[in-house]
mmCIF file of C-alpha atoms in Angstrom:
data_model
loop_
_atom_site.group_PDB
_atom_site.id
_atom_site.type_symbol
_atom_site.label_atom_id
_atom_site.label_comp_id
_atom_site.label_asym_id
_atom_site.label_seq_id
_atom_site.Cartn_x
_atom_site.Cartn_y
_atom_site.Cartn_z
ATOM 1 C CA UNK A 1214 -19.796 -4.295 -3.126
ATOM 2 C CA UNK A 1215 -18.414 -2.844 0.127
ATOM 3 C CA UNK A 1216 -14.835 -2.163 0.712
ATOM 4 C CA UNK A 1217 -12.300 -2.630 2.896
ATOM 5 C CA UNK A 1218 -13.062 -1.928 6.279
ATOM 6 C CA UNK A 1219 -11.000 -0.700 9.136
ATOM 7 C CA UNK A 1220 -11.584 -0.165 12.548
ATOM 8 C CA UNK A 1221 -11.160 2.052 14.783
ATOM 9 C CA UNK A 1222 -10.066 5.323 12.799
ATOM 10 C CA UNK A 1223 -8.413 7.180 15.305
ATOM 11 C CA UNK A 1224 -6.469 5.320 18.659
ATOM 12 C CA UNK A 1225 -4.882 7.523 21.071
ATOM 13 C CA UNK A 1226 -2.921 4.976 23.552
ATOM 14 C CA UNK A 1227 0.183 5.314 26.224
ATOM 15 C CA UNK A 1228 3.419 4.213 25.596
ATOM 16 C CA UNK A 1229 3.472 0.380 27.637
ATOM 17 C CA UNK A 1230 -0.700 -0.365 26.691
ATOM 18 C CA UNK A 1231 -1.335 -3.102 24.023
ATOM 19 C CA UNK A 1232 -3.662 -1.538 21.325
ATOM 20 C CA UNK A 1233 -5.597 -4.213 18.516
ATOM 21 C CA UNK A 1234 -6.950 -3.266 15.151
ATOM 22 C CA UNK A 1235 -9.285 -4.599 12.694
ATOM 23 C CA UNK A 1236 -9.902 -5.468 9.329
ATOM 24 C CA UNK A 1237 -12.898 -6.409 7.174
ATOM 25 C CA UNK A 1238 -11.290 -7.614 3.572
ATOM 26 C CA UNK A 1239 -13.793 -7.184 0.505
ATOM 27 C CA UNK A 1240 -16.374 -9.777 0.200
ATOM 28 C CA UNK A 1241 -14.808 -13.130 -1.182
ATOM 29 C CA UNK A 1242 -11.268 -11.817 -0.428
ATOM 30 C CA UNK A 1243 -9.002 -14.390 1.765
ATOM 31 C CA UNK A 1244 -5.945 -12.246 1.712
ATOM 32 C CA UNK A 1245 -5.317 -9.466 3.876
ATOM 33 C CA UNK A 1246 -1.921 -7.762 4.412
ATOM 34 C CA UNK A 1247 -1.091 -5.218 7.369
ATOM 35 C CA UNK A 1248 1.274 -2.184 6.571
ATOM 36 C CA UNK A 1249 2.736 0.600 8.718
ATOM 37 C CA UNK A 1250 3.213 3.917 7.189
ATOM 38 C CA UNK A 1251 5.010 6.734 9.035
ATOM 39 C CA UNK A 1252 6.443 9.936 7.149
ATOM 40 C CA UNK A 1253 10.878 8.690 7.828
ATOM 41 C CA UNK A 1254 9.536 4.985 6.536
ATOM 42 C CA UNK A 1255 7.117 5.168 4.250
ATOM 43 C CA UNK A 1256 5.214 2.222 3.325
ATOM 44 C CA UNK A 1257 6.632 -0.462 5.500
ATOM 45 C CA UNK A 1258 5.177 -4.634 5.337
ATOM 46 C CA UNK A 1259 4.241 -6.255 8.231
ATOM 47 C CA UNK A 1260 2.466 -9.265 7.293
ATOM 48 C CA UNK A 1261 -0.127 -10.871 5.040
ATOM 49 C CA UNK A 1262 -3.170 -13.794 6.165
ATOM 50 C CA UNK A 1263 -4.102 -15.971 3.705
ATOM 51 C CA UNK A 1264 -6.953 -18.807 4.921
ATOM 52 C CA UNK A 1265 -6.424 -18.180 8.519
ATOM 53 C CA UNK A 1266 -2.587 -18.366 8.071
ATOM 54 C CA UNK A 1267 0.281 -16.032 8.134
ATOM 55 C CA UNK A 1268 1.554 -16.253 4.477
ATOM 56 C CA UNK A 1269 4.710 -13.597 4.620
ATOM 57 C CA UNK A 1270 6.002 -11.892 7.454
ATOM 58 C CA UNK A 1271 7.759 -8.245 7.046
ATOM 59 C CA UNK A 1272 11.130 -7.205 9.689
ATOM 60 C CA UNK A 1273 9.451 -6.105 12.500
ATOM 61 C CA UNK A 1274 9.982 -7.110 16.021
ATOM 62 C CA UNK A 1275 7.623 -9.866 17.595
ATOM 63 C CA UNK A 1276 5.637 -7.117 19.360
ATOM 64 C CA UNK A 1277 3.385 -7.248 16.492
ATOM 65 C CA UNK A 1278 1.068 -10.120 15.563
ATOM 66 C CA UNK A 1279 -1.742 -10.902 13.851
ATOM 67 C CA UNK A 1280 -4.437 -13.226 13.244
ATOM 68 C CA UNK A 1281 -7.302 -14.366 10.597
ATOM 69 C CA UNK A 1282 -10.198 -15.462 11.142
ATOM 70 C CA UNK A 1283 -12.935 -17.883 8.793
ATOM 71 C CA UNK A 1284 -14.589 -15.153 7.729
ATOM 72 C CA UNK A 1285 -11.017 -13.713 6.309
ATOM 73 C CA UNK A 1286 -11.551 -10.630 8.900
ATOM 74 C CA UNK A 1287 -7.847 -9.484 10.521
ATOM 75 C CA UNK A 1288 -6.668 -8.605 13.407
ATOM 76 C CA UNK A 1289 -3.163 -7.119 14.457
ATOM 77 C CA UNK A 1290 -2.466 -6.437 17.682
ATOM 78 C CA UNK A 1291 0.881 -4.601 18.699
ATOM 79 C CA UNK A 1292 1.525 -5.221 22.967
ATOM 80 C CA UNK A 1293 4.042 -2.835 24.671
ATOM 81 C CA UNK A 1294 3.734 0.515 22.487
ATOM 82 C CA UNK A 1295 6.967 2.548 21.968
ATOM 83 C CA UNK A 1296 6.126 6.237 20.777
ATOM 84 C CA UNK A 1297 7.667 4.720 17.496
ATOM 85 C CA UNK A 1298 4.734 2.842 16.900
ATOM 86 C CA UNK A 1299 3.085 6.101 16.242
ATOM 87 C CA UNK A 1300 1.796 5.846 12.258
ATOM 88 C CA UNK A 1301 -1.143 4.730 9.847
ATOM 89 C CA UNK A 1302 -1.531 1.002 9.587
ATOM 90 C CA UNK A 1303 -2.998 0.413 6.866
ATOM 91 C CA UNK A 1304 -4.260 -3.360 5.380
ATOM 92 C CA UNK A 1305 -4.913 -4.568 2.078
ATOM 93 C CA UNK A 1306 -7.377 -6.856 0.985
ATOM 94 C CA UNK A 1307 -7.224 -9.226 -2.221
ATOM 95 C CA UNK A 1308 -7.929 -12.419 -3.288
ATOM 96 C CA UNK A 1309 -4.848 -13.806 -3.102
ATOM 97 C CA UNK A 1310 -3.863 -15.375 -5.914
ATOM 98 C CA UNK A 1311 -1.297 -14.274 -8.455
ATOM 99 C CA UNK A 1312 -1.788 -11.238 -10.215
ATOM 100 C CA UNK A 1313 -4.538 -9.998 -8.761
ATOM 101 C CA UNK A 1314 -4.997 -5.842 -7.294
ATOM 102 C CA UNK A 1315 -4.657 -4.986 -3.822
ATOM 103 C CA UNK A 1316 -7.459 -2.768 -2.486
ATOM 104 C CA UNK A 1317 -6.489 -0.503 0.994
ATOM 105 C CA UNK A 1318 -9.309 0.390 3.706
ATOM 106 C CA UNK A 1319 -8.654 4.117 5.274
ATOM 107 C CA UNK A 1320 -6.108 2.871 7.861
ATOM 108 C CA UNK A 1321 -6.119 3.340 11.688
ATOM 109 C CA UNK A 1322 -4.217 6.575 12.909
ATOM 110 C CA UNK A 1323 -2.459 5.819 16.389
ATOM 111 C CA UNK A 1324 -0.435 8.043 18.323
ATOM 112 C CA UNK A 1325 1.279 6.632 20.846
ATOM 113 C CA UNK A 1326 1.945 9.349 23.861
ATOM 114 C CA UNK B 1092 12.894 -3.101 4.384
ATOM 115 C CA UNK B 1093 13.358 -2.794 0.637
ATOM 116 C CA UNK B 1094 12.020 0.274 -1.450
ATOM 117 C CA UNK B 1095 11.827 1.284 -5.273
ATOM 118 C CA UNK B 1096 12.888 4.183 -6.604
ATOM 119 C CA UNK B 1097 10.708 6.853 -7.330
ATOM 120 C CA UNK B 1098 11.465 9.753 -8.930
ATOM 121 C CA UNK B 1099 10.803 12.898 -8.611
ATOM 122 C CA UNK B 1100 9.648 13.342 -5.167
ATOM 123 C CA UNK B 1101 7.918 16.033 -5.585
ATOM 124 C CA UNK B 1102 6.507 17.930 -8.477
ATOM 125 C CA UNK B 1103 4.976 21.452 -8.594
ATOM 126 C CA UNK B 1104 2.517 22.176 -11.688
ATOM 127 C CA UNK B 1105 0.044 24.419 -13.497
ATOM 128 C CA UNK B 1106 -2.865 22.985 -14.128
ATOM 129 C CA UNK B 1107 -3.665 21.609 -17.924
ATOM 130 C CA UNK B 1108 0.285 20.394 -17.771
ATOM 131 C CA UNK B 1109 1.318 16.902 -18.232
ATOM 132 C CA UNK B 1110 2.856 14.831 -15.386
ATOM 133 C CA UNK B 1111 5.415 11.799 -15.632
ATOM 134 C CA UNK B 1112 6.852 10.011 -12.413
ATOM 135 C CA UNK B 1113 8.736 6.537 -12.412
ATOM 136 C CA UNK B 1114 10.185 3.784 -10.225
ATOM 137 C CA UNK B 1115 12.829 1.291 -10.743
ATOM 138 C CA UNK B 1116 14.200 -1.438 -8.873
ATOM 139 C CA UNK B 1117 17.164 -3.826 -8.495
ATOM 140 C CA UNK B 1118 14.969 -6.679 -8.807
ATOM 141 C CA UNK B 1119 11.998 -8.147 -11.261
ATOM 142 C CA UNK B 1120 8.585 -7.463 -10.274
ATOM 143 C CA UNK B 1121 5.633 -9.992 -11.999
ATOM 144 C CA UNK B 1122 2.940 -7.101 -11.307
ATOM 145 C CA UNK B 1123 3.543 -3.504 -10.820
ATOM 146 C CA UNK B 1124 0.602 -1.231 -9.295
ATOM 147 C CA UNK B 1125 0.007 2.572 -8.812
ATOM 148 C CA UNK B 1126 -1.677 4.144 -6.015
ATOM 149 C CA UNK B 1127 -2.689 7.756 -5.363
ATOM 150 C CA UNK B 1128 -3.402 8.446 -1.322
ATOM 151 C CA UNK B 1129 -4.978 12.072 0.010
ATOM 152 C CA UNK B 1130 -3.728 13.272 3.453
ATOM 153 C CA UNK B 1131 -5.023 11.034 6.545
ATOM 154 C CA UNK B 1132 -6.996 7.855 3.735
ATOM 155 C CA UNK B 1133 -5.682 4.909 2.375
ATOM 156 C CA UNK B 1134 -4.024 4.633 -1.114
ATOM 157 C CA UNK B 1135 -6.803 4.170 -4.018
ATOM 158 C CA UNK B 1136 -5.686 1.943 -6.864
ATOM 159 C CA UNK B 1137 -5.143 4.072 -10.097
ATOM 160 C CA UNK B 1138 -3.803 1.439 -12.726
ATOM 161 C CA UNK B 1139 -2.375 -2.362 -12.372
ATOM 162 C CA UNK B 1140 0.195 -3.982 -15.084
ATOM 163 C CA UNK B 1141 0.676 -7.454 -15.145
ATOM 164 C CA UNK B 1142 2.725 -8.118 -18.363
ATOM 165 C CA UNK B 1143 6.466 -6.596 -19.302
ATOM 166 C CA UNK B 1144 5.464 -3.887 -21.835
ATOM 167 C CA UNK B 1145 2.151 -3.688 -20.993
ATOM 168 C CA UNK B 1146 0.416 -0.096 -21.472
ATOM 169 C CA UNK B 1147 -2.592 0.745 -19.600
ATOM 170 C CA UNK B 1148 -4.646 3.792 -19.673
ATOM 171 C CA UNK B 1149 -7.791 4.841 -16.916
ATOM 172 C CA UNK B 1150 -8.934 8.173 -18.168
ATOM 173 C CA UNK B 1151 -5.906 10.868 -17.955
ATOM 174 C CA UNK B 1152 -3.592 7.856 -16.771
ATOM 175 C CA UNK B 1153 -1.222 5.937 -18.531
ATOM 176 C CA UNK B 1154 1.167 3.920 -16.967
ATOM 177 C CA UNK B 1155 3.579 1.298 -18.631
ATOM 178 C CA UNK B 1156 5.185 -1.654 -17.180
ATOM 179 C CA UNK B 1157 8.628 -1.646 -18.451
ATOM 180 C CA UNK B 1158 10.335 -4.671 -20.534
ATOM 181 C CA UNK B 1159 13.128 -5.514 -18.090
ATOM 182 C CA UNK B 1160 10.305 -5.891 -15.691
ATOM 183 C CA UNK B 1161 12.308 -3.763 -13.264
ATOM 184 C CA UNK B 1162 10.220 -0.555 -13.976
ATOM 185 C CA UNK B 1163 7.836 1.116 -14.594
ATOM 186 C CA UNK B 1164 5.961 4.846 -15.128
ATOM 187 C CA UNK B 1165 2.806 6.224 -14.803
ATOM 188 C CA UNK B 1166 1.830 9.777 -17.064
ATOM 189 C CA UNK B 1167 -1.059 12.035 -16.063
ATOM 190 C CA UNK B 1168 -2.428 13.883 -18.939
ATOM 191 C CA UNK B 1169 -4.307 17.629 -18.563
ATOM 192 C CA UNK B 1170 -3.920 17.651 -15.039
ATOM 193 C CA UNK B 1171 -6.845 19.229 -12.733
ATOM 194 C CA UNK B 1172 -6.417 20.392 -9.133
ATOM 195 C CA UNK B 1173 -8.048 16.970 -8.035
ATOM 196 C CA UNK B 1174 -4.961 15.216 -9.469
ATOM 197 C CA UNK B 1175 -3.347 17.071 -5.670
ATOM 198 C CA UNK B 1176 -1.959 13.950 -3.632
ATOM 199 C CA UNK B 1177 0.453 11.404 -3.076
ATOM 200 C CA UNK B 1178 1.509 8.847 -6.116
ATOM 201 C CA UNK B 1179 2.555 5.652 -4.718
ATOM 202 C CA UNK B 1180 4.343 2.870 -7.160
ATOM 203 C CA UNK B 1181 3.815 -0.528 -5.589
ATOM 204 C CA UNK B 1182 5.547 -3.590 -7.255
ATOM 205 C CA UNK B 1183 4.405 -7.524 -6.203
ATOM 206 C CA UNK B 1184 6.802 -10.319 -6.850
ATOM 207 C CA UNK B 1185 4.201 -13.129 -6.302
ATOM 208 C CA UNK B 1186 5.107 -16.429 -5.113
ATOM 209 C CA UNK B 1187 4.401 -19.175 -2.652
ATOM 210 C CA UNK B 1188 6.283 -17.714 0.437
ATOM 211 C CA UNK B 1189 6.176 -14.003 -0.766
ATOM 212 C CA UNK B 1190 2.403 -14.496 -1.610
ATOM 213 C CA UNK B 1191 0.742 -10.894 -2.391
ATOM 214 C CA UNK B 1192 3.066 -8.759 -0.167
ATOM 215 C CA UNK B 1193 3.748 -5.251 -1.888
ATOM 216 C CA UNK B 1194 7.177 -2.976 -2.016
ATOM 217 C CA UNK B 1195 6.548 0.529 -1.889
ATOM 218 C CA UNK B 1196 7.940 3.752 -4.000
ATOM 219 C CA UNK B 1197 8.688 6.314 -1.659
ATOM 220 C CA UNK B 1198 5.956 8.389 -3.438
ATOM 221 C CA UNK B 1199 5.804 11.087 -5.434
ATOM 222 C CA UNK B 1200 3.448 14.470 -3.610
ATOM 223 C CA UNK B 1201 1.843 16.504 -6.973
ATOM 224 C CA UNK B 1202 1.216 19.706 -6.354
ATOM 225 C CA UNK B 1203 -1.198 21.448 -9.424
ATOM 226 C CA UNK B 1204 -2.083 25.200 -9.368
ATOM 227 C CA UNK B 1205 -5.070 26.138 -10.807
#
């Protein structure tokens, strides 16, 4: 059974571009939640898509969105980059339902410059 | 955003030694899950605990999901310079609007010399 599945590893982008990742969940999976983690914030939320539909949303600004699509594969894109933005997103796939593990994929470094 | 407390945050140890971190929280969790990470990959999940009390072992882990449902610990046994990393405590308070979103220990780096 393959795992989660992110893409690309590595982004190098300048501060002002728009920059989207992606994220194949584990087979039969409809959840899949998007985190930041930077070394000051640790683990941070962003938000979780559940059947093509944004289920929880964490406090960031509006900059960053996401998407689902039928085949429960993600997408967050983050549009005027801020050297800030500078961490490892990372996103979780599970099946959604209560009580149930999360599994991460290897996360997408960008560095903003 | 919210974090749990995780203690200690860092821990420096001789290999074959035993290894206890923990995390508590204001607020009641309904499932509380541990995750180790390596430097640059995504966290691996070690153990999940869905029940107050609960005690769960994988191998050298243990980890216990306290009865207050506000913490919870996780005890590595013998450890072995693999055991090196970051220990994550993640705790879910599932619901309709919340759905499976995780809060985050601030992690706890083990250090084991051989």
């Amino acid at each position: 059974k393959a795992g989660v599945t992110q893409t690309p590893r590595y982004l190098i982008k300048t501060r002002g571009q728009q920059v989207t990742l992606s994220c194949s969940p584990i087979s039969g999976h409809r959840s899949v939640s998007w985190y930041q983690q930077t070394p000051g914030q640790g683990l941070q939320f962003l938000f979780e898509y559940f059947s093509e539909t944004q289920r929880n949303k964490g406090n960031f600004p509006g900059r960053f969105s996401g998407r689902q699509f039928s085949n429960s594969r993600s997408e967050m894109n983050v549009s005027t980059l801020e050297l800030g933005d500078s961490a490892l997103y990372l996103c979780a796939s599970s099946s959604g339902r209560m009580n149930t593990e999360a599994f991460f994929g290897q996360g997408t470094r960008l560095t903003v410059v | 955003g919210q974090q749990l407390n995780q203690s200690p945050q860092s821990m420096f140890i001789q290999e074959g030694e035993d290894v206890s971190m923990n995390c508590t929280s204001s607020s009641i969790f309904n499932t509380w899950l541990w995750y180790k990470q390596d430097p640059g990959e995504g966290p691996v999940l070690l153990i999940a605990l869905y029940k107050a009390g609960e005690l769960t072992s994988n191998g050298r882990l243990t980890a216990q999901f306290g009865t207050t449902r506000k913490d919870s610990f996780l005890n590595i046994s013998a450890s072995i310079p693999s055991d090196v990393g970051i220990y994550f405590c993640a705790g879910q308070r599932w619901g309709e609007t919340s759905g499976s979103r995780l809060t985050f220990g601030e992690g706890t780096q083990l250090t084991v010399n051989p």
